[in-house]
PDB file of C-alpha atoms and ligand atoms in Angstrom:
ATOM      1  CA  MET A  15     -29.182  74.328 -14.130  1.00 70.00           C
ATOM      2  CA  GLU A  16     -28.474  71.006 -15.941  1.00 79.00           C
ATOM      3  CA  ARG A  17     -31.367  68.819 -16.720  1.00 93.00           C
ATOM      4  CA  LEU A  18     -31.571  65.966 -14.144  1.00 96.00           C
ATOM      5  CA  PHE A  19     -30.015  62.660 -15.106  1.00 97.00           C
ATOM      6  CA  SER A  20     -31.865  59.390 -15.241  1.00 97.00           C
ATOM      7  CA  LEU A  21     -31.059  56.518 -12.984  1.00 97.00           C
ATOM      8  CA  ASP A  22     -30.063  53.159 -14.558  1.00 94.00           C
ATOM      9  CA  ASN A  23     -32.372  50.173 -14.065  1.00 94.00           C
ATOM     10  CA  ARG A  24     -30.616  48.946 -10.931  1.00 96.00           C
ATOM     11  CA  LEU A  25     -30.768  52.274  -9.046  1.00 97.00           C
ATOM     12  CA  LYS A  26     -34.166  53.078 -10.394  1.00 97.00           C
ATOM     13  CA  THR A  27     -35.450  49.871  -8.826  1.00 98.00           C
ATOM     14  CA  CYS A  28     -33.743  50.694  -5.563  1.00 98.00           C
ATOM     15  CA  ALA A  29     -35.362  54.124  -5.661  1.00 98.00           C
ATOM     16  CA  SER A  30     -38.803  52.677  -6.303  1.00 98.00           C
ATOM     17  CA  LEU A  31     -38.638  50.838  -2.967  1.00 98.00           C
ATOM     18  CA  VAL A  32     -37.794  53.934  -0.886  1.00 98.00           C
ATOM     19  CA  PRO A  33     -40.820  55.078   1.108  1.00 98.00           C
ATOM     20  CA  TYR A  34     -42.144  58.553   0.122  1.00 98.00           C
ATOM     21  CA  GLY A  35     -41.014  61.288   2.472  1.00 98.00           C
ATOM     22  CA  ALA A  36     -38.180  59.181   3.955  1.00 98.00           C
ATOM     23  CA  ARG A  37     -35.225  60.485   5.844  1.00 98.00           C
ATOM     24  CA  LEU A  38     -32.620  58.414   4.047  1.00 98.00           C
ATOM     25  CA  VAL A  39     -29.094  57.332   4.471  1.00 98.00           C
ATOM     26  CA  ASP A  40     -27.339  56.147   1.294  1.00 98.00           C
ATOM     27  CA  VAL A  41     -24.453  53.999   2.538  1.00 98.00           C
ATOM     28  CA  GLY A  42     -21.618  53.804   0.008  1.00 98.00           C
ATOM     29  CA  THR A  43     -23.072  56.637  -1.952  1.00 98.00           C
ATOM     30  CA  ASP A  44     -20.136  57.218  -4.353  1.00 98.00           C
ATOM     31  CA  HIS A  45     -21.562  59.486  -7.062  1.00 98.00           C
ATOM     32  CA  ALA A  46     -24.708  60.246  -4.907  1.00 98.00           C
ATOM     33  CA  TYR A  47     -26.964  59.684  -7.911  1.00 98.00           C
ATOM     34  CA  LEU A  48     -29.595  57.935  -5.795  1.00 98.00           C
ATOM     35  CA  PRO A  49     -30.106  60.538  -3.020  1.00 98.00           C
ATOM     36  CA  VAL A  50     -29.854  63.425  -5.384  1.00 98.00           C
ATOM     37  CA  TRP A  51     -32.369  61.950  -7.781  1.00 98.00           C
ATOM     38  CA  LEU A  52     -34.749  61.122  -4.924  1.00 98.00           C
ATOM     39  CA  LEU A  53     -34.457  64.681  -3.427  1.00 98.00           C
ATOM     40  CA  LYS A  54     -34.835  66.421  -6.810  1.00 98.00           C
ATOM     41  CA  ASN A  55     -37.966  64.425  -7.469  1.00 98.00           C
ATOM     42  CA  ASN A  56     -39.376  65.319  -4.025  1.00 98.00           C
ATOM     43  CA  ARG A  57     -39.555  61.642  -3.156  1.00 98.00           C
ATOM     44  CA  ILE A  58     -37.645  62.040   0.197  1.00 98.00           C
ATOM     45  CA  SER A  59     -37.335  64.858   2.683  1.00 98.00           C
ATOM     46  CA  TYR A  60     -33.605  64.522   3.710  1.00 98.00           C
ATOM     47  CA  ALA A  61     -30.590  62.458   2.907  1.00 98.00           C
ATOM     48  CA  VAL A  62     -27.234  61.624   4.522  1.00 98.00           C
ATOM     49  CA  ALA A  63     -24.881  60.461   1.745  1.00 98.00           C
ATOM     50  CA  SER A  64     -22.083  58.531   3.345  1.00 98.00           C
ATOM     51  CA  ASP A  65     -19.014  56.709   2.131  1.00 98.00           C
ATOM     52  CA  ILE A  66     -16.018  55.036   3.677  1.00 98.00           C
ATOM     53  CA  ASN A  67     -13.719  56.685   1.128  1.00 98.00           C
ATOM     54  CA  GLN A  68     -13.022  60.384   0.583  1.00 98.00           C
ATOM     55  CA  LYS A  69     -12.829  60.322  -3.289  1.00 98.00           C
ATOM     56  CA  PRO A  70     -16.331  58.905  -3.853  1.00 98.00           C
ATOM     57  CA  LEU A  71     -17.731  61.268  -1.284  1.00 98.00           C
ATOM     58  CA  ASP A  72     -16.127  64.267  -3.093  1.00 98.00           C
ATOM     59  CA  SER A  73     -17.698  62.969  -6.379  1.00 98.00           C
ATOM     60  CA  GLY A  74     -21.070  62.815  -4.562  1.00 98.00           C
ATOM     61  CA  ARG A  75     -20.675  66.359  -3.420  1.00 98.00           C
ATOM     62  CA  LEU A  76     -20.028  67.472  -6.986  1.00 98.00           C
ATOM     63  CA  THR A  77     -23.290  65.811  -8.130  1.00 98.00           C
ATOM     64  CA  ALA A  78     -25.240  67.528  -5.318  1.00 98.00           C
ATOM     65  CA  GLU A  79     -23.700  70.955  -6.243  1.00 97.00           C
ATOM     66  CA  LYS A  80     -24.256  70.471  -9.981  1.00 97.00           C
ATOM     67  CA  TYR A  81     -27.936  69.869  -9.459  1.00 97.00           C
ATOM     68  CA  GLN A  82     -28.306  72.452  -6.653  1.00 97.00           C
ATOM     69  CA  THR A  83     -29.588  69.865  -4.202  1.00 98.00           C
ATOM     70  CA  GLU A  84     -30.877  70.859  -0.791  1.00 98.00           C
ATOM     71  CA  ASN A  85     -31.369  68.767   2.329  1.00 98.00           C
ATOM     72  CA  ILE A  86     -28.349  66.529   1.792  1.00 98.00           C
ATOM     73  CA  GLU A  87     -25.347  65.996   4.009  1.00 98.00           C
ATOM     74  CA  PHE A  88     -22.155  64.197   3.172  1.00 98.00           C
ATOM     75  CA  ARG A  89     -20.383  62.120   5.816  1.00 98.00           C
ATOM     76  CA  LEU A  90     -17.204  60.122   5.729  1.00 98.00           C
ATOM     77  CA  GLY A  91     -17.152  56.790   7.508  1.00 98.00           C
ATOM     78  CA  PRO A  92     -18.044  53.108   7.395  1.00 98.00           C
ATOM     79  CA  GLY A  93     -21.485  51.660   7.202  1.00 98.00           C
ATOM     80  CA  LEU A  94     -24.140  53.187   9.465  1.00 98.00           C
ATOM     81  CA  GLU A  95     -21.544  54.571  11.800  1.00 97.00           C
ATOM     82  CA  THR A  96     -21.834  58.077  10.328  1.00 98.00           C
ATOM     83  CA  LEU A  97     -25.344  58.375  11.825  1.00 97.00           C
ATOM     84  CA  SER A  98     -26.585  59.375  15.285  1.00 94.00           C
ATOM     85  CA  ARG A  99     -30.056  58.870  16.630  1.00 92.00           C
ATOM     86  CA  SER A 100     -30.754  62.595  16.447  1.00 95.00           C
ATOM     87  CA  ASP A 101     -30.608  62.359  12.568  1.00 97.00           C
ATOM     88  CA  ASN A 102     -33.940  60.583  12.753  1.00 97.00           C
ATOM     89  CA  ILE A 103     -33.036  58.484   9.764  1.00 98.00           C
ATOM     90  CA  ASP A 104     -35.727  55.920   8.912  1.00 98.00           C
ATOM     91  CA  THR A 105     -34.530  54.312   5.721  1.00 98.00           C
ATOM     92  CA  ALA A 106     -31.160  53.082   4.592  1.00 98.00           C
ATOM     93  CA  VAL A 107     -30.084  52.131   1.057  1.00 99.00           C
ATOM     94  CA  ILE A 108     -27.015  49.909   0.948  1.00 98.00           C
ATOM     95  CA  ALA A 109     -26.422  49.215  -2.728  1.00 98.00           C
ATOM     96  CA  GLY A 110     -23.653  48.252  -5.071  1.00 98.00           C
ATOM     97  CA  MET A 111     -21.581  46.335  -2.560  1.00 98.00           C
ATOM     98  CA  GLY A 112     -21.008  42.553  -2.063  1.00 98.00           C
ATOM     99  CA  GLY A 113     -23.507  40.644   0.061  1.00 98.00           C
ATOM    100  CA  GLU A 114     -20.849  39.932   2.708  1.00 98.00           C
ATOM    101  CA  ILE A 115     -20.036  43.624   3.173  1.00 98.00           C
ATOM    102  CA  ILE A 116     -23.737  44.533   3.418  1.00 98.00           C
ATOM    103  CA  ARG A 117     -24.145  41.739   6.067  1.00 98.00           C
ATOM    104  CA  GLU A 118     -21.264  43.226   8.071  1.00 98.00           C
ATOM    105  CA  ILE A 119     -22.728  46.736   7.781  1.00 98.00           C
ATOM    106  CA  ILE A 120     -26.165  45.580   9.121  1.00 98.00           C
ATOM    107  CA  GLY A 121     -24.573  43.381  11.833  1.00 97.00           C
ATOM    108  CA  GLY A 122     -22.248  46.110  12.964  1.00 95.00           C
ATOM    109  CA  SER A 123     -24.999  48.638  13.851  1.00 95.00           C
ATOM    110  CA  LYS A 124     -27.712  48.696  16.461  1.00 93.00           C
ATOM    111  CA  LEU A 125     -29.563  51.290  14.300  1.00 96.00           C
ATOM    112  CA  ALA A 126     -30.154  48.789  11.535  1.00 97.00           C
ATOM    113  CA  LYS A 127     -32.999  47.182  13.570  1.00 97.00           C
ATOM    114  CA  ASN A 128     -34.949  50.437  13.505  1.00 97.00           C
ATOM    115  CA  LEU A 129     -34.630  51.165   9.805  1.00 98.00           C
ATOM    116  CA  THR A 130     -36.347  50.117   6.554  1.00 98.00           C
ATOM    117  CA  LEU A 131     -33.421  48.571   4.736  1.00 98.00           C
ATOM    118  CA  ILE A 132     -33.187  48.588   0.954  1.00 98.00           C
ATOM    119  CA  LEU A 133     -30.330  46.208   0.048  1.00 98.00           C
ATOM    120  CA  GLN A 134     -28.803  45.551  -3.364  1.00 98.00           C
ATOM    121  CA  PRO A 135     -25.923  43.086  -3.208  1.00 98.00           C
ATOM    122  CA  MET A 136     -23.715  42.858  -6.327  1.00 97.00           C
ATOM    123  CA  THR A 137     -22.614  39.336  -5.336  1.00 97.00           C
ATOM    124  CA  LYS A 138     -23.475  36.660  -2.673  1.00 97.00           C
ATOM    125  CA  SER A 139     -27.074  37.618  -2.201  1.00 98.00           C
ATOM    126  CA  GLU A 140     -27.601  34.127  -0.733  1.00 98.00           C
ATOM    127  CA  VAL A 141     -25.146  34.879   2.071  1.00 98.00           C
ATOM    128  CA  LEU A 142     -26.997  38.074   2.845  1.00 98.00           C
ATOM    129  CA  ILE A 143     -30.444  36.411   2.727  1.00 98.00           C
ATOM    130  CA  LYS A 144     -29.180  33.683   5.145  1.00 97.00           C
ATOM    131  CA  TYR A 145     -27.879  36.363   7.541  1.00 98.00           C
ATOM    132  CA  LEU A 146     -31.295  38.203   7.377  1.00 98.00           C
ATOM    133  CA  CYS A 147     -33.252  34.999   8.119  1.00 97.00           C
ATOM    134  CA  ASP A 148     -30.935  33.932  10.992  1.00 97.00           C
ATOM    135  CA  ASN A 149     -31.093  37.329  12.621  1.00 97.00           C
ATOM    136  CA  GLY A 150     -34.756  38.216  12.622  1.00 97.00           C
ATOM    137  CA  PHE A 151     -34.932  40.492   9.517  1.00 98.00           C
ATOM    138  CA  ASP A 152     -38.004  39.949   7.375  1.00 97.00           C
ATOM    139  CA  ILE A 153     -38.033  40.424   3.618  1.00 98.00           C
ATOM    140  CA  ILE A 154     -41.032  42.628   2.842  1.00 98.00           C
ATOM    141  CA  THR A 155     -40.400  42.794  -0.920  1.00 98.00           C
ATOM    142  CA  GLN A 156     -37.853  41.291  -3.254  1.00 98.00           C
ATOM    143  CA  VAL A 157     -37.451  42.196  -6.886  1.00 98.00           C
ATOM    144  CA  CYS A 158     -34.838  42.000  -9.583  1.00 98.00           C
ATOM    145  CA  ALA A 159     -33.368  44.501 -12.104  1.00 97.00           C
ATOM    146  CA  GLY A 160     -31.329  43.922 -15.170  1.00 92.00           C
ATOM    147  CA  THR A 161     -28.694  46.186 -16.598  1.00 72.00           C
ATOM    148  CA  GLY A 162     -27.223  44.812 -19.871  1.00 71.00           C
ATOM    149  CA  SER A 163     -26.509  41.124 -19.321  1.00 81.00           C
ATOM    150  CA  LYS A 164     -26.317  41.528 -15.547  1.00 92.00           C
ATOM    151  CA  TYR A 165     -29.072  40.834 -13.127  1.00 96.00           C
ATOM    152  CA  TYR A 166     -29.320  41.980  -9.507  1.00 97.00           C
ATOM    153  CA  THR A 167     -31.809  41.465  -6.760  1.00 98.00           C
ATOM    154  CA  ILE A 168     -33.040  44.246  -4.447  1.00 98.00           C
ATOM    155  CA  LEU A 169     -34.574  43.563  -1.052  1.00 98.00           C
ATOM    156  CA  LYS A 170     -36.780  45.654   1.139  1.00 98.00           C
ATOM    157  CA  VAL A 171     -36.240  44.435   4.705  1.00 98.00           C
ATOM    158  CA  LYS A 172     -37.378  45.179   8.253  1.00 98.00           C
ATOM    159  CA  TYR A 173     -36.346  43.810  11.610  1.00 98.00           C
ATOM    160  CA  THR A 174     -39.113  41.784  13.350  1.00 98.00           C
ATOM    161  CA  GLY A 175     -36.992  39.595  15.639  1.00 97.00           C
ATOM    162  CA  ASP A 176     -38.805  36.613  14.247  1.00 95.00           C
ATOM    163  CA  VAL A 177     -36.160  33.959  13.393  1.00 96.00           C
ATOM    164  CA  ARG A 178     -37.440  31.182  11.088  1.00 85.00           C
ATOM    165  CA  LYS A 179     -35.528  28.190   9.862  1.00 89.00           C
ATOM    166  CA  LYS A 180     -35.400  28.199   6.045  1.00 93.00           C
ATOM    167  CA  ASP A 181     -34.346  25.664   3.402  1.00 94.00           C
ATOM    168  CA  LYS A 182     -31.053  26.403   1.596  1.00 96.00           C
ATOM    169  CA  SER A 183     -33.009  27.094  -1.587  1.00 97.00           C
ATOM    170  CA  PHE A 184     -34.695  30.021   0.158  1.00 97.00           C
ATOM    171  CA  PHE A 185     -31.326  31.786   0.381  1.00 98.00           C
ATOM    172  CA  TYR A 186     -31.198  31.693  -3.471  1.00 98.00           C
ATOM    173  CA  LEU A 187     -34.852  32.462  -4.221  1.00 98.00           C
ATOM    174  CA  GLY A 188     -35.941  34.611  -1.270  1.00 97.00           C
ATOM    175  CA  LYS A 189     -39.343  36.118  -2.036  1.00 97.00           C
ATOM    176  CA  LEU A 190     -38.784  36.499  -5.787  1.00 98.00           C
ATOM    177  CA  ASP A 191     -41.787  36.307  -8.110  1.00 97.00           C
ATOM    178  CA  LEU A 192     -40.571  33.449 -10.373  1.00 97.00           C
ATOM    179  CA  SER A 193     -43.128  34.267 -13.047  1.00 96.00           C
ATOM    180  CA  ASP A 194     -41.165  37.490 -13.696  1.00 96.00           C
ATOM    181  CA  GLU A 195     -38.647  37.084 -16.572  1.00 95.00           C
ATOM    182  CA  THR A 196     -35.977  39.269 -14.867  1.00 96.00           C
ATOM    183  CA  CYS A 197     -36.212  37.249 -11.633  1.00 97.00           C
ATOM    184  CA  LYS A 198     -35.988  34.064 -13.698  1.00 96.00           C
ATOM    185  CA  LYS A 199     -32.788  35.245 -15.325  1.00 95.00           C
ATOM    186  CA  PHE A 200     -31.345  36.189 -11.954  1.00 97.00           C
ATOM    187  CA  VAL A 201     -32.033  32.630 -10.631  1.00 97.00           C
ATOM    188  CA  GLN A 202     -30.623  31.112 -13.752  1.00 95.00           C
ATOM    189  CA  ASN A 203     -27.356  32.968 -13.101  1.00 95.00           C
ATOM    190  CA  HIS A 204     -27.334  31.496  -9.543  1.00 97.00           C
ATOM    191  CA  ILE A 205     -27.775  28.040 -11.124  1.00 97.00           C
ATOM    192  CA  LYS A 206     -24.961  28.548 -13.613  1.00 96.00           C
ATOM    193  CA  ASN A 207     -22.609  29.573 -10.749  1.00 96.00           C
ATOM    194  CA  LEU A 208     -23.656  26.561  -8.644  1.00 97.00           C
ATOM    195  CA  GLU A 209     -23.218  24.190 -11.595  1.00 97.00           C
ATOM    196  CA  ASN A 210     -19.652  25.469 -12.024  1.00 97.00           C
ATOM    197  CA  LYS A 211     -18.991  24.991  -8.263  1.00 96.00           C
ATOM    198  CA  SER A 212     -20.614  21.490  -8.371  1.00 97.00           C
ATOM    199  CA  LYS A 213     -17.788  20.280 -10.581  1.00 96.00           C
ATOM    200  CA  GLY A 214     -15.686  20.234  -7.417  1.00 95.00           C
ATOM    201  CA  ASP A 215     -18.542  19.704  -4.888  1.00 96.00           C
ATOM    202  CA  SER A 216     -21.219  17.220  -5.815  1.00 97.00           C
ATOM    203  CA  SER A 217     -23.151  18.003  -2.588  1.00 97.00           C
ATOM    204  CA  LEU A 218     -24.594  21.000  -4.455  1.00 97.00           C
ATOM    205  CA  LEU A 219     -26.492  18.871  -6.993  1.00 98.00           C
ATOM    206  CA  PRO A 220     -29.725  18.428  -5.004  1.00 97.00           C
ATOM    207  CA  LEU A 221     -29.885  22.254  -4.467  1.00 98.00           C
ATOM    208  CA  ILE A 222     -29.358  22.810  -8.277  1.00 98.00           C
ATOM    209  CA  LYS A 223     -32.135  20.275  -9.035  1.00 98.00           C
ATOM    210  CA  GLU A 224     -34.493  22.009  -6.605  1.00 97.00           C
ATOM    211  CA  LEU A 225     -33.848  25.424  -8.044  1.00 98.00           C
ATOM    212  CA  LYS A 226     -34.416  24.146 -11.585  1.00 97.00           C
ATOM    213  CA  GLU A 227     -37.683  22.567 -10.503  1.00 97.00           C
ATOM    214  CA  LYS A 228     -38.856  25.797  -8.981  1.00 96.00           C
ATOM    215  CA  LEU A 229     -38.143  27.691 -12.258  1.00 94.00           C
ATOM    216  CA  LYS A 230     -40.352  25.266 -14.317  1.00 91.00           C
TER     217      LYS A 230
HETATM  218  C1  SAM B 302     -19.653  50.433  -6.347  1.00 52.99           C
HETATM  219  S1  SAM B 302     -19.964  51.800  -5.337  1.00 52.99           S
HETATM  220  C2  SAM B 302     -21.731  51.836  -5.275  1.00 52.99           C
HETATM  221  C3  SAM B 302     -22.268  53.192  -5.415  1.00 52.99           C
HETATM  222  C4  SAM B 302     -23.785  53.297  -5.317  1.00 52.99           C
HETATM  223  N1  SAM B 302     -24.182  52.935  -3.946  1.00 52.99           N
HETATM  224  C5  SAM B 302     -24.461  52.494  -6.317  1.00 52.99           C
HETATM  225  O1  SAM B 302     -25.061  51.388  -6.002  1.00 52.99           O
HETATM  226  O2  SAM B 302     -24.336  52.769  -7.557  1.00 52.99           O
HETATM  227  C6  SAM B 302     -19.525  51.194  -3.781  1.00 52.99           C
HETATM  228  C7  SAM B 302     -19.215  52.313  -2.777  1.00 52.99           C
HETATM  229  O3  SAM B 302     -19.281  51.794  -1.461  1.00 52.99           O
HETATM  230  C8  SAM B 302     -18.223  52.359  -0.657  1.00 52.99           C
HETATM  231  N2  SAM B 302     -18.065  51.446   0.465  1.00 52.99           N
HETATM  232  C9  SAM B 302     -17.483  50.234   0.478  1.00 52.99           C
HETATM  233  N3  SAM B 302     -17.542  49.643   1.670  1.00 52.99           N
HETATM  234  C10 SAM B 302     -18.161  50.571   2.507  1.00 52.99           C
HETATM  235  C11 SAM B 302     -18.543  50.576   3.833  1.00 52.99           C
HETATM  236  N4  SAM B 302     -18.235  49.583   4.727  1.00 52.99           N
HETATM  237  N5  SAM B 302     -19.190  51.668   4.339  1.00 52.99           N
HETATM  238  C12 SAM B 302     -19.459  52.691   3.533  1.00 52.99           C
HETATM  239  N6  SAM B 302     -19.139  52.766   2.242  1.00 52.99           N
HETATM  240  C13 SAM B 302     -18.515  51.675   1.744  1.00 52.99           C
HETATM  241  C14 SAM B 302     -17.065  52.441  -1.643  1.00 52.99           C
HETATM  242  O4  SAM B 302     -16.140  53.467  -1.204  1.00 52.99           O
HETATM  243  C15 SAM B 302     -17.812  52.887  -2.920  1.00 52.99           C
HETATM  244  O5  SAM B 302     -17.876  54.276  -3.089  1.00 52.99           O
END
């Protein structure tokens, strides 16, 4: 059998937040690197690898076959809709999609409230964090990972039902440790994007100032 691949920084960080022994769904699995890697390293007990598109699902199946992976099932369909309660899934990874799509996936499923959610938005993390705050999901941990010149945030989230009003800056900073260099770079990217937008919308300037202050 082929030697097992390594995960890149982004997926490795997602993997590090998955509870040991989890029964996992990987939503939007594509190549299925994450569930295969977790299973082959005995980090989880079972995985549903699901995708809305057939081609990525087929590519995921090939990965599982190549590395002779057991305890993995592949399902075609959107979001968490491929699951039933009898699967006893306790953890969902939703990674590599835009923040707005992740928000829709969480909002569209009653199951989401019973799961540990590991979320890695490629864009619009602030939209996702606002949704989480407004809808009673608590951020347990938030970290960042860098791959090349790109920086991503990864959130571990649970539903508590506790809705707390947050300042706008919280949607950009969440629970990041701002003494961490990777987190700093992630926030600097937010600031750069906001500065570009502020050329046509000066109402963003106080927010930019606040974020810069927090980074000092
Ligand atoms: C860029 S890939 C990310 C693959 C992997 N999760 C990662 O982070 O490396 C995004 C995948 O999500 C799938 N996808 C997009 N929207 C989806 C949805 N609503 N439900 C399930 N899968 C979705 C796409 O078909 C695609 O395979």
